[in-house]
């Protein structure tokens, strides 16, 4: 990256750490001027993301679902490298017009919470927020911002690995790739990869139907997460693909 990037009160480093990957962005007065990603396993091994030595943030906001080992490393990095305290996001009973639907709000994944906050802030209406990562999560918000609840299903990579491990013939030699067709596969790779997309689309359609009945209006579908583009390519109705939706929520949970 070369050379120290601008510093000041409006300079914020944001980091979203998932179960398998993390991504970060560096903002100056709300504008992203640098970004990158890193394997979560590298953070567990105390490897810094490339380019961080050049950063001089005024604040460091973090959403972490990778556990306490990663959290402790990031806290130490904030103190030693940036002379800051890391600001970890947490789920609250309500925030930014959204009311958590879990009986125990602390049991909800903070990444799911932030995605809901950001979606409702950008468009305050009934919404289905789908985060396609190691797991695929589907969260339902009504028109008033109340979280009705959600669903969790295995992610594309996890489902593919399970098929490869537990079956002899059903092994895909190719990673799931962008496609615009869900026609029946003419070989095993197509049959598996299109079948995985079909399963998740079925969950999305069912959740959309449930939310429409509950809210009395057509919900807006939001897609985010590392595999969201795969789903977006085959979903044939209106939706919003927002890769940084979780990090967008940090400004609301940690203003």
XYZ file of C-alpha atoms in Angstrom:
255
model
C 0.000 0.000 0.000
C 2.930 2.275 0.742
C 2.893 5.402 2.903
C 0.642 6.167 5.831
C -2.949 6.836 4.903
C -4.721 9.934 6.158
C -5.528 10.209 9.874
C -8.068 12.246 11.799
C -11.340 12.123 13.721
C -13.306 11.029 10.636
C -11.023 8.083 9.899
C -12.475 4.699 10.834
C -11.251 1.149 10.310
C -14.065 -1.408 10.149
C -13.651 -5.177 10.252
C -16.211 -7.939 9.701
C -14.906 -11.324 10.884
C -16.928 -14.353 9.834
C -16.404 -18.032 10.553
C -14.103 -18.579 7.581
C -13.193 -15.155 6.202
C -12.935 -11.565 7.298
C -13.042 -8.326 5.349
C -12.146 -4.764 6.271
C -12.532 -1.250 4.956
C -10.898 2.061 5.779
C -13.180 5.097 5.722
C -12.380 8.794 5.620
C -15.440 10.963 6.275
C -17.657 8.067 5.218
C -15.822 7.304 1.967
C -14.052 3.962 1.546
C -10.457 4.601 0.466
C -8.981 1.142 1.116
C -10.289 -2.364 1.673
C -9.106 -5.944 1.907
C -9.845 -9.414 3.231
C -8.196 -12.160 5.249
C -8.813 -15.778 6.216
C -10.212 -16.077 9.740
C -7.691 -18.846 10.373
C -4.894 -16.332 9.833
C -6.355 -14.066 12.518
C -6.438 -17.047 14.879
C -2.734 -17.477 14.112
C -2.222 -13.763 14.903
C -1.476 -12.749 11.320
C -2.323 -9.124 10.541
C -4.247 -8.216 7.373
C -1.953 -6.897 4.651
C -1.617 -3.121 4.639
C -2.670 -2.468 8.230
C 0.776 -1.172 9.186
C 0.043 1.875 6.985
C -3.293 2.679 8.626
C -3.797 5.338 11.280
C -7.464 5.102 12.274
C -9.148 7.272 14.862
C -11.634 4.482 15.601
C -11.654 0.699 15.096
C -15.136 -0.876 14.814
C -15.456 -4.664 14.743
C -18.145 -7.270 14.176
C -16.794 -10.664 15.206
C -18.530 -14.046 15.160
C -15.275 -16.034 15.182
C -14.984 -16.324 18.964
C -12.929 -15.010 21.883
C -9.464 -15.936 20.578
C -9.890 -13.669 17.562
C -11.491 -10.963 19.720
C -8.541 -10.920 22.097
C -6.044 -10.720 19.235
C -7.922 -7.811 17.670
C -8.089 -6.014 21.014
C -4.327 -6.385 21.360
C -3.758 -5.178 17.783
C -5.898 -2.105 18.438
C -3.864 -1.213 21.521
C -0.396 -2.013 20.165
C -0.712 -0.887 16.535
C -3.305 1.887 16.672
C -3.242 2.969 20.353
C -7.005 2.441 20.402
C -9.598 0.291 22.072
C -11.434 -1.958 19.638
C -15.173 -1.226 19.550
C -16.962 -4.576 19.293
C -20.560 -4.502 18.159
C -23.171 -6.343 20.226
C -26.848 -7.185 19.825
C -29.277 -4.980 21.775
C -33.000 -5.477 22.454
C -33.612 -2.650 19.991
C -31.532 -0.233 17.944
C -32.024 2.151 15.021
C -35.726 1.334 14.761
C -35.235 -2.457 14.771
C -36.584 -4.635 17.595
C -34.848 -7.974 18.152
C -37.203 -10.942 17.887
C -35.109 -13.420 19.846
C -36.279 -14.329 23.345
C -32.655 -13.892 24.441
C -31.247 -11.116 22.258
C -27.664 -12.041 23.162
C -28.109 -15.397 21.394
C -28.599 -13.738 17.994
C -25.530 -13.534 15.776
C -24.243 -9.982 15.749
C -23.599 -10.130 12.003
C -27.278 -10.912 11.402
C -28.252 -8.032 13.684
C -26.082 -5.490 11.899
C -27.376 -6.559 8.488
C -30.930 -5.992 9.722
C -30.065 -2.566 11.124
C -28.468 -1.479 7.861
C -31.282 -2.836 5.682
C -34.012 -1.149 7.720
C -32.102 2.125 7.882
C -31.712 2.154 4.099
C -35.319 1.117 3.415
C -37.737 0.997 6.391
C -40.138 -1.655 5.138
C -40.780 -5.367 5.423
C -37.562 -7.110 4.396
C -35.948 -10.513 4.173
C -32.222 -10.292 4.841
C -30.249 -13.257 3.522
C -26.574 -13.593 4.450
C -24.789 -16.252 2.365
C -21.691 -17.317 4.262
C -20.528 -20.545 5.930
C -24.194 -20.788 6.854
C -27.060 -19.086 5.053
C -29.167 -17.034 7.446
C -32.587 -15.621 6.619
C -34.030 -12.933 8.901
C -37.532 -11.489 8.607
C -38.344 -7.862 9.441
C -41.861 -6.459 9.325
C -42.861 -2.957 8.228
C -42.437 -1.561 11.754
C -38.880 -2.884 12.131
C -39.816 -5.812 14.347
C -37.657 -8.888 13.827
C -40.107 -11.769 13.445
C -37.371 -14.395 13.610
C -35.173 -16.235 11.186
C -33.864 -19.429 9.667
C -30.371 -20.923 9.414
C -29.395 -23.478 6.777
C -25.978 -24.794 5.712
C -24.009 -22.637 3.285
C -23.136 -23.728 -0.234
C -19.595 -24.781 0.634
C -20.689 -26.762 3.695
C -23.426 -28.598 1.793
C -20.987 -29.435 -0.993
C -18.414 -30.803 1.465
C -21.012 -32.957 3.227
C -22.042 -34.504 -0.092
C -18.406 -35.193 -0.964
C -17.649 -36.802 2.397
C -20.805 -38.867 2.888
C -21.516 -40.067 -0.641
C -19.382 -41.997 -3.113
C -20.786 -40.790 -6.436
C -22.063 -37.296 -5.583
C -18.791 -35.395 -5.694
C -18.432 -32.062 -7.456
C -15.000 -31.483 -8.962
C -15.745 -27.812 -9.522
C -16.404 -24.983 -7.093
C -19.837 -23.403 -7.273
C -19.693 -20.837 -10.069
C -21.917 -18.031 -11.314
C -24.752 -19.307 -13.469
C -27.976 -17.815 -14.756
C -29.743 -21.134 -15.287
C -31.146 -23.676 -12.859
C -32.054 -26.224 -15.504
C -31.537 -29.844 -14.528
C -27.849 -30.759 -14.589
C -26.469 -32.882 -17.409
C -23.470 -34.005 -15.355
C -22.716 -34.483 -11.660
C -21.077 -31.082 -11.194
C -24.090 -29.285 -12.653
C -26.560 -31.456 -10.764
C -24.902 -30.731 -7.420
C -24.185 -27.045 -7.919
C -27.594 -26.202 -9.345
C -29.256 -28.371 -6.714
C -27.555 -26.436 -3.915
C -28.754 -23.139 -5.376
C -32.247 -24.574 -5.788
C -32.369 -25.587 -2.124
C -31.436 -22.128 -0.875
C -33.790 -20.441 -3.347
C -36.570 -22.649 -2.011
C -35.861 -21.414 1.514
C -35.810 -17.807 0.293
C -39.126 -18.187 -1.549
C -40.784 -19.824 1.469
C -39.555 -17.104 3.840
C -40.688 -14.382 1.422
C -44.169 -15.946 1.298
C -44.337 -16.102 5.094
C -43.238 -12.486 5.458
C -45.680 -11.267 2.811
C -48.578 -12.922 4.646
C -47.394 -11.446 7.953
C -46.776 -7.916 6.675
C -49.534 -7.656 4.080
C -47.114 -6.265 1.498
C -44.414 -7.531 -0.839
C -41.145 -7.647 1.146
C -37.802 -6.447 -0.145
C -35.090 -9.099 -0.426
C -31.541 -8.189 0.616
C -28.577 -10.414 -0.276
C -25.178 -10.148 1.393
C -22.256 -12.387 2.323
C -19.466 -14.055 0.395
C -21.733 -16.237 -1.779
C -24.533 -13.706 -2.251
C -23.592 -13.046 -5.878
C -24.256 -16.703 -6.718
C -27.812 -16.368 -5.449
C -28.319 -12.950 -7.005
C -27.438 -14.301 -10.454
C -30.340 -16.779 -10.427
C -32.954 -14.901 -8.378
C -35.457 -13.558 -10.890
C -37.300 -10.977 -8.774
C -36.404 -7.568 -7.355
C -33.659 -7.654 -4.740
C -30.698 -5.682 -3.475
C -27.195 -7.145 -3.497
C -25.155 -5.304 -0.837
C -21.833 -7.026 -0.040
C -20.998 -4.632 2.848
C -24.416 -4.713 4.516
C -23.029 -6.069 7.807
C -20.313 -3.407 8.013
C -22.894 -0.776 7.069
C -24.641 -1.646 10.321
C -21.601 -0.781 12.425
C -22.327 2.938 12.107
C -25.730 2.277 13.687
C -24.696 -0.085 16.501
C -21.503 1.860 17.263
C -22.179 5.448 16.122
